[in-house]
PDB file of C-alpha atoms in Angstrom:
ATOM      1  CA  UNK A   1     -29.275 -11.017  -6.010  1.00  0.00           C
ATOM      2  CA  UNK A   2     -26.011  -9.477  -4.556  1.00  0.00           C
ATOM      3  CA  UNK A   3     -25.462  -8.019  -1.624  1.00  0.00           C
ATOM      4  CA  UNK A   4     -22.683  -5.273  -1.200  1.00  0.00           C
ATOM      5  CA  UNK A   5     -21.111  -3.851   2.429  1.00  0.00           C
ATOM      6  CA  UNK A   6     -19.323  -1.542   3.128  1.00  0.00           C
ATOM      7  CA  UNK A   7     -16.121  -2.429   5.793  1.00  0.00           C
ATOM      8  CA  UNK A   8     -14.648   1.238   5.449  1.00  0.00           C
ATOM      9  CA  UNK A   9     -11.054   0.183   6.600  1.00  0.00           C
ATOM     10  CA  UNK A  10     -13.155  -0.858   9.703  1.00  0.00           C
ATOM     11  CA  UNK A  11     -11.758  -4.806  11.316  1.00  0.00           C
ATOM     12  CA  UNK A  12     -15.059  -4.283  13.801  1.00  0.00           C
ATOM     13  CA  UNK A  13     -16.952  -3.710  10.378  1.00  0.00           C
ATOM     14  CA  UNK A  14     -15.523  -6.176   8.259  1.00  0.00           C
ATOM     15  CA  UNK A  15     -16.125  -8.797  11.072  1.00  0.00           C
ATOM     16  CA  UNK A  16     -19.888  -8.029  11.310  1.00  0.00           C
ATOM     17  CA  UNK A  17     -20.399  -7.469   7.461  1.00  0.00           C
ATOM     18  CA  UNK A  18     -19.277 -11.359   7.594  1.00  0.00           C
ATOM     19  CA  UNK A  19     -21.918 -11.999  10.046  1.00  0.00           C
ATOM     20  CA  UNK A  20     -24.558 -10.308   8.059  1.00  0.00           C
ATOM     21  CA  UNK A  21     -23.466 -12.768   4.854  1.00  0.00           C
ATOM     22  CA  UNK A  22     -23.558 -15.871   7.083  1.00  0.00           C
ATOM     23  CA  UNK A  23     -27.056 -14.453   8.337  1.00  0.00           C
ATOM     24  CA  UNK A  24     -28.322 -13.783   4.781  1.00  0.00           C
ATOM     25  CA  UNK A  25     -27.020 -17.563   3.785  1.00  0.00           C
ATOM     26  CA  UNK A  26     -24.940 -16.137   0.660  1.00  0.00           C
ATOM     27  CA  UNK A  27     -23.806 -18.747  -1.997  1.00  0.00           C
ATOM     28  CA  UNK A  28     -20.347 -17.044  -2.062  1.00  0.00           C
ATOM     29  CA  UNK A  29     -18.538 -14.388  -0.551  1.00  0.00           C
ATOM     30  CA  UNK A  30     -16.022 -11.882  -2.054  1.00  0.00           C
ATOM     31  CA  UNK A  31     -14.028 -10.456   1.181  1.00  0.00           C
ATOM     32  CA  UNK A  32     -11.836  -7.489  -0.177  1.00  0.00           C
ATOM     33  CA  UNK A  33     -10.360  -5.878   2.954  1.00  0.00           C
ATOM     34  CA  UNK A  34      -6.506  -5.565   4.480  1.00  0.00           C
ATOM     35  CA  UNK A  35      -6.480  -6.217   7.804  1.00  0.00           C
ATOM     36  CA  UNK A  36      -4.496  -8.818   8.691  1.00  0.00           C
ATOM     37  CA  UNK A  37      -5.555  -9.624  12.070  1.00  0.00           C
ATOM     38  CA  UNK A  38      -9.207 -10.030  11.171  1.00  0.00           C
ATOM     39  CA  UNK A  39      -8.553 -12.297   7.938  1.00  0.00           C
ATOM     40  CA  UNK A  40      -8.527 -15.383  10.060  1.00  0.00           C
ATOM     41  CA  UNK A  41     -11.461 -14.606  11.656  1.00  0.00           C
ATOM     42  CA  UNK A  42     -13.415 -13.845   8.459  1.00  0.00           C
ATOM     43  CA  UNK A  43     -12.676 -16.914   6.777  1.00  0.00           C
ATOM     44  CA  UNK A  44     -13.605 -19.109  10.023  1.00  0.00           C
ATOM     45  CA  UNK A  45     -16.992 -17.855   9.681  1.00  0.00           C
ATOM     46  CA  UNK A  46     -17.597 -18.783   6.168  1.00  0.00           C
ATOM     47  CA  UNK A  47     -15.882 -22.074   6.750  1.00  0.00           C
ATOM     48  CA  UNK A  48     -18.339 -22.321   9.441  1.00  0.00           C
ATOM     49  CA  UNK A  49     -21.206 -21.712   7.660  1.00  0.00           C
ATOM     50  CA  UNK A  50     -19.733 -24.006   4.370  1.00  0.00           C
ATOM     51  CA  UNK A  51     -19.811 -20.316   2.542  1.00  0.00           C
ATOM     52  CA  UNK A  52     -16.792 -20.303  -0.341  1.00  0.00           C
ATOM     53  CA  UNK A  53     -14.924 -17.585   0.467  1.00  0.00           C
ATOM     54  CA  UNK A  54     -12.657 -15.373  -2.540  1.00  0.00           C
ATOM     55  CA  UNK A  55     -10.489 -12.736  -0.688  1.00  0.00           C
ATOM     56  CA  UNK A  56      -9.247  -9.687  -2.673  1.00  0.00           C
ATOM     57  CA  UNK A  57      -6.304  -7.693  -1.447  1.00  0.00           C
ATOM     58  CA  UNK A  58      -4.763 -10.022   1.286  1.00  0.00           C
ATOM     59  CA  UNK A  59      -5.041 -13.766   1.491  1.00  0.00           C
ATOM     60  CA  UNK A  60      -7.267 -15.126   3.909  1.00  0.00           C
ATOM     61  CA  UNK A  61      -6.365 -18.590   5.428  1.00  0.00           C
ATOM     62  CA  UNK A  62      -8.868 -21.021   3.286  1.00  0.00           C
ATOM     63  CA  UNK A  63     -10.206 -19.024   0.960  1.00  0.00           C
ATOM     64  CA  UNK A  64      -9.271 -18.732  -2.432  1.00  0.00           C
ATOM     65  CA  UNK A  65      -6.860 -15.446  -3.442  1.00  0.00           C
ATOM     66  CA  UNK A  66      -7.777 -13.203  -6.163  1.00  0.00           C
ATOM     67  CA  UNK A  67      -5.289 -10.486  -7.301  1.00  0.00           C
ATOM     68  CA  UNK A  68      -1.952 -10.212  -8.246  1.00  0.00           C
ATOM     69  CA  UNK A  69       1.442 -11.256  -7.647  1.00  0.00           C
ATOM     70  CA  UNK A  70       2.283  -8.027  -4.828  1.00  0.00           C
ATOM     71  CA  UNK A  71       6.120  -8.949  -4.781  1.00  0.00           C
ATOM     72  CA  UNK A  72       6.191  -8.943  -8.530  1.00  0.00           C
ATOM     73  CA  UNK A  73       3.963  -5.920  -8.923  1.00  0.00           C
ATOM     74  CA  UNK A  74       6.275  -4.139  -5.975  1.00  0.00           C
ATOM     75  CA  UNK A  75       9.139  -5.006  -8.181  1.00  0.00           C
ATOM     76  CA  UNK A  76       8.316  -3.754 -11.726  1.00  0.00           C
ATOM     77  CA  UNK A  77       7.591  -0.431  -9.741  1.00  0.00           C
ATOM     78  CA  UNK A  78      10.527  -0.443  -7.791  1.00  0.00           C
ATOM     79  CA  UNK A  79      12.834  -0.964 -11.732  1.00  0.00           C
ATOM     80  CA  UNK A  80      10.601   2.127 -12.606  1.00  0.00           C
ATOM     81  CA  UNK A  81      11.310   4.633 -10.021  1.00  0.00           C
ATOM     82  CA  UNK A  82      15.328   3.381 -10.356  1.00  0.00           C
ATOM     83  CA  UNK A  83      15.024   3.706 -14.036  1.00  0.00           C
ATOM     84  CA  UNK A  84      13.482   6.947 -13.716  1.00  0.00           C
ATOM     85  CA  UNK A  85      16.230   8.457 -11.507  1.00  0.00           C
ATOM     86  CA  UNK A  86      18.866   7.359 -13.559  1.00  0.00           C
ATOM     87  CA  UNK A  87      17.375   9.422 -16.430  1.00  0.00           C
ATOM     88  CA  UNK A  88      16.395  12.883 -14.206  1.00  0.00           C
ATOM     89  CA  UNK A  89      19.221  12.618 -11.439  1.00  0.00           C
ATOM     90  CA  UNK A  90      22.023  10.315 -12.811  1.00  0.00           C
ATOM     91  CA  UNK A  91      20.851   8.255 -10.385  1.00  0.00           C
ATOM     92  CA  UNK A  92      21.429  10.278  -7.206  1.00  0.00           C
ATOM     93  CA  UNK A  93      19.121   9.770  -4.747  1.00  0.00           C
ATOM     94  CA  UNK A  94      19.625  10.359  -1.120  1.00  0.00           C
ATOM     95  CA  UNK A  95      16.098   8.716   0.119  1.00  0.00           C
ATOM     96  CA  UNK A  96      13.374   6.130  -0.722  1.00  0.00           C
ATOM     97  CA  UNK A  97       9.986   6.384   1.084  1.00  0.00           C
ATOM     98  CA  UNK A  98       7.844   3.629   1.605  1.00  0.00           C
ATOM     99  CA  UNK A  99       4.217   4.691   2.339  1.00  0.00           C
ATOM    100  CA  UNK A 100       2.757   1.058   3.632  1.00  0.00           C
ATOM    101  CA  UNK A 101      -0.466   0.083   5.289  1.00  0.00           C
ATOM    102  CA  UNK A 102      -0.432  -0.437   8.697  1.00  0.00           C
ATOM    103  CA  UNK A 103      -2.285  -2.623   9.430  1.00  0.00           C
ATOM    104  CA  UNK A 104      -1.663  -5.142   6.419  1.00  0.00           C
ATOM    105  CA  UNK A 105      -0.479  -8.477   6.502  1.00  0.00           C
ATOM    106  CA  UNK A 106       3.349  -9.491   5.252  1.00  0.00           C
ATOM    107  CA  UNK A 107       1.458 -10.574   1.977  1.00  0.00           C
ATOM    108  CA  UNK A 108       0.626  -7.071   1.072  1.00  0.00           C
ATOM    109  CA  UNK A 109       3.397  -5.610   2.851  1.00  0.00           C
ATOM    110  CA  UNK A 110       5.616  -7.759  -0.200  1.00  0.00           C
ATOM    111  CA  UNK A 111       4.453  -5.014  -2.612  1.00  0.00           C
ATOM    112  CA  UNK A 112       7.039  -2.795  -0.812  1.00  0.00           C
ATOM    113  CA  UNK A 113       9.722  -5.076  -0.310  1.00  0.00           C
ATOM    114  CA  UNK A 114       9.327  -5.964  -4.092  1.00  0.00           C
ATOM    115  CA  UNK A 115       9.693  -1.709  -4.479  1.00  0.00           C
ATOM    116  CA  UNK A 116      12.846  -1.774  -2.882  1.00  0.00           C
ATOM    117  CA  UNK A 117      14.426  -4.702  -4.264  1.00  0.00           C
ATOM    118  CA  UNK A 118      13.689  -3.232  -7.646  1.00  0.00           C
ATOM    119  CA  UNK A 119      15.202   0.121  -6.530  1.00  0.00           C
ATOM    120  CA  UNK A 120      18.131  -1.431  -5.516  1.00  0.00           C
ATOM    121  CA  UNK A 121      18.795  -3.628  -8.827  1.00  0.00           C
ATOM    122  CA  UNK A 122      18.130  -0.345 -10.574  1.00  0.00           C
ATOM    123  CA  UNK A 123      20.494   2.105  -7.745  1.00  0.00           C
ATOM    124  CA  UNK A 124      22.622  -0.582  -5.940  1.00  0.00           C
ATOM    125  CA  UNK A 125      24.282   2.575  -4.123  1.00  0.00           C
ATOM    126  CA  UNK A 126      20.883   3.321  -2.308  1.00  0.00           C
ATOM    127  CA  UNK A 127      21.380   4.356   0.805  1.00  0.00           C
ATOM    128  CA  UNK A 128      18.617   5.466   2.997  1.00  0.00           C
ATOM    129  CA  UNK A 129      15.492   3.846   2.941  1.00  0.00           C
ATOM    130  CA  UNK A 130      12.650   4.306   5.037  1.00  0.00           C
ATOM    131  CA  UNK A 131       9.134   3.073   6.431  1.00  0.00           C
ATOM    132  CA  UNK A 132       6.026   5.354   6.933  1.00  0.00           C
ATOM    133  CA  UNK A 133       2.637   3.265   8.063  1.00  0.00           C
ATOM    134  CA  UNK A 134      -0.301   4.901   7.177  1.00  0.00           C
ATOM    135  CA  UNK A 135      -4.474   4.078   6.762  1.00  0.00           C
ATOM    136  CA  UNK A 136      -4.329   3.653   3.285  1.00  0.00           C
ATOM    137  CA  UNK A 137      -6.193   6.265   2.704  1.00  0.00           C
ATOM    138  CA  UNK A 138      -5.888  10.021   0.394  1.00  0.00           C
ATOM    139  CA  UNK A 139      -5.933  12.425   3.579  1.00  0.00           C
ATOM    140  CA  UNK A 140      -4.000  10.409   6.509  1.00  0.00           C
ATOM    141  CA  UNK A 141      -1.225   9.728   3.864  1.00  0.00           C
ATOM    142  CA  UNK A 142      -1.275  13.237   2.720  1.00  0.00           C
ATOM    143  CA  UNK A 143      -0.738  14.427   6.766  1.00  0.00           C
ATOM    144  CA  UNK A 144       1.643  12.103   7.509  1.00  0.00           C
ATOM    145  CA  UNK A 145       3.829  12.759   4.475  1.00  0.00           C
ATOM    146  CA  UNK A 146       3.688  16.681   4.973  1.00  0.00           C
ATOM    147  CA  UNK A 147       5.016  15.854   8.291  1.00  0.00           C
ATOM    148  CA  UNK A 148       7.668  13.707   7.195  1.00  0.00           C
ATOM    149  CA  UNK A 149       8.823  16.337   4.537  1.00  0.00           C
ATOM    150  CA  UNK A 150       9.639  18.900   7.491  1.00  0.00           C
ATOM    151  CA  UNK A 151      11.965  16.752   9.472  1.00  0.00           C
ATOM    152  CA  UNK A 152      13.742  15.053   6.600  1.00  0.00           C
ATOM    153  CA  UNK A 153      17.484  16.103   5.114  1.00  0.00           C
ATOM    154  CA  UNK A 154      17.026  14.486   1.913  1.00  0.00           C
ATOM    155  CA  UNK A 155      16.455  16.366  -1.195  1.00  0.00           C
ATOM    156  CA  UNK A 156      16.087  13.888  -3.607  1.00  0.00           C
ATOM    157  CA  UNK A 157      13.571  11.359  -2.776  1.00  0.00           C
ATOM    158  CA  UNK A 158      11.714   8.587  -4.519  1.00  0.00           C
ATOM    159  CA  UNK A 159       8.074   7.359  -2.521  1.00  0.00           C
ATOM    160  CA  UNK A 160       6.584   4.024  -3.135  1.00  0.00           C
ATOM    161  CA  UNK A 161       2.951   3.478  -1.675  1.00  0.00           C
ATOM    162  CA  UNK A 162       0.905   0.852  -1.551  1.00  0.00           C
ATOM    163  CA  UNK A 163      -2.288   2.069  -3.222  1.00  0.00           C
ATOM    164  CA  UNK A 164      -3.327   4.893  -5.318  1.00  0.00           C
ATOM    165  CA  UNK A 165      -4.534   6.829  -2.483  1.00  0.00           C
ATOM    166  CA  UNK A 166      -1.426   6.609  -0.820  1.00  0.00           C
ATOM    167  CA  UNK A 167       0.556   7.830  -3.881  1.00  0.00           C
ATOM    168  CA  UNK A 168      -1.737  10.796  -4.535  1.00  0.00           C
ATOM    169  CA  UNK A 169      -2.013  11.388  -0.836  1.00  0.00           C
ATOM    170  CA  UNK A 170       1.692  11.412  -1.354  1.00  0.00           C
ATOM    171  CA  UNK A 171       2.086  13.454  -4.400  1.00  0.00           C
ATOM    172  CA  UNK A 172      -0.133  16.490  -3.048  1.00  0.00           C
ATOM    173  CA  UNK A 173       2.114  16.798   0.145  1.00  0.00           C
ATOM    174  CA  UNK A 174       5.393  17.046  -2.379  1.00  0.00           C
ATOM    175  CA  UNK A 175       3.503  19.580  -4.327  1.00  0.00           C
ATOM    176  CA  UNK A 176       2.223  22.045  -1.151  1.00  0.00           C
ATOM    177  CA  UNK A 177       5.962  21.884  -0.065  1.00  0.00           C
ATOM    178  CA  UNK A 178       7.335  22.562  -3.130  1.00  0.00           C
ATOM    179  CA  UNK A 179       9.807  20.037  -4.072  1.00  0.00           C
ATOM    180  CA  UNK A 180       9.704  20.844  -7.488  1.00  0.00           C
ATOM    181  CA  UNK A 181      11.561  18.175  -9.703  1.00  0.00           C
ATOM    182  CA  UNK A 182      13.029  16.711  -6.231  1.00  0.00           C
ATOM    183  CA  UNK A 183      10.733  13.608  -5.983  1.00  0.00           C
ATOM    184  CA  UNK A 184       8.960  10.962  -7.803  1.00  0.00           C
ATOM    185  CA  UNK A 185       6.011   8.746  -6.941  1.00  0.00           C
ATOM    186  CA  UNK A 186       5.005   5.367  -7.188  1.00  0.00           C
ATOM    187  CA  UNK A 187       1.530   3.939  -6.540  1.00  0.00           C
ATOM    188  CA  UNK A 188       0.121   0.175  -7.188  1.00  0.00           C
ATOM    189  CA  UNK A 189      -3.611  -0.378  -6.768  1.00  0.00           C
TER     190      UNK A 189
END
């Protein structure tokens, strides 16, 4: 039998989804959720309960991790988007945008700094860089982007997010502004 919640980017959620799978006296739980703050207390319940815990997305103190290396990941996306502005702009770029989640942990937030390291082994001239916080999610990236793009100078900039959503949140604010060639994306998820 499994049993699937829903914590819809919710810490109130995720913290009584847990309760439910203590309730229901689960043989294991998969926790795949970002907020940091909450991860601590998610993990003491199923360490409470003797529940073996596998967290997906951030680590969770006792449980085991399951995903990938974000620094590493961060980093083969950051050589991209260098590599990629070297071939389209000779490697002229006056910006780089990183979309993160706010209210991840420093273990996802490493997927970013792995972005800009790569950028900068790529574009050691890089500049500007700079730090948007968003939900994670399609639409609030999308606003806060398209807000972003009308107070910025740049003209050529390069956007790492964290997730797909992000980066197509991303993407569809370049395109209703009409940057035309003037940008390129990044998403990891």
């Amino acid at each position: 039998e499994l049993i699937s919640l829903d914590n819809g980017f919710a810490p109130e959620i995720a913290l009584k989804n847990a309760d439910a799978l203590v309730a229901a006296k689960v043989d294991l739980a998969i926790e795949h959720q970002f907020n940091d703050r909450v991860a601590s207390l998610i993990s003491a319940k199923f360490q409470a309960a003797k529940i073996p815990l596998i967290a997906m997305g951030t680590s969770h103190p006792g449980a085991t991790y399951f995903g990938g290396n974000n620094y590493g990941a961060g980093l083969i996306g950051g050589h991209a988007l260098g590599r990629w502005a070297q071939q389209h702009w000779s490697g002229h770029v006056d910006e780089l945008v990183l979309v993160e989640l706010s209210l991840a942990g420093a273990f996802l937030r490493s997927r970013l700094t792995g972005v800009e390291m790569g950028v900068r082994e790529i574009l050691p001239g890089l500049k500007k860089v700079t730090r948007l916080a968003c939900s994670g999610q399609f639409g609030g990236t999308m606003d806060l982007v398209r807000r972003y793009l009308k107070t910025t100078r740049a003209r050529r900039i390069l956007l790492g997010a964290v997730n797909d959503p992000c980066a197509l949140g991303a993407l569809r604010a370049f395109e209703e502004a009409r940057w035309d060639d003037s940008y390129a994306v990044m998403g990891q998820g």
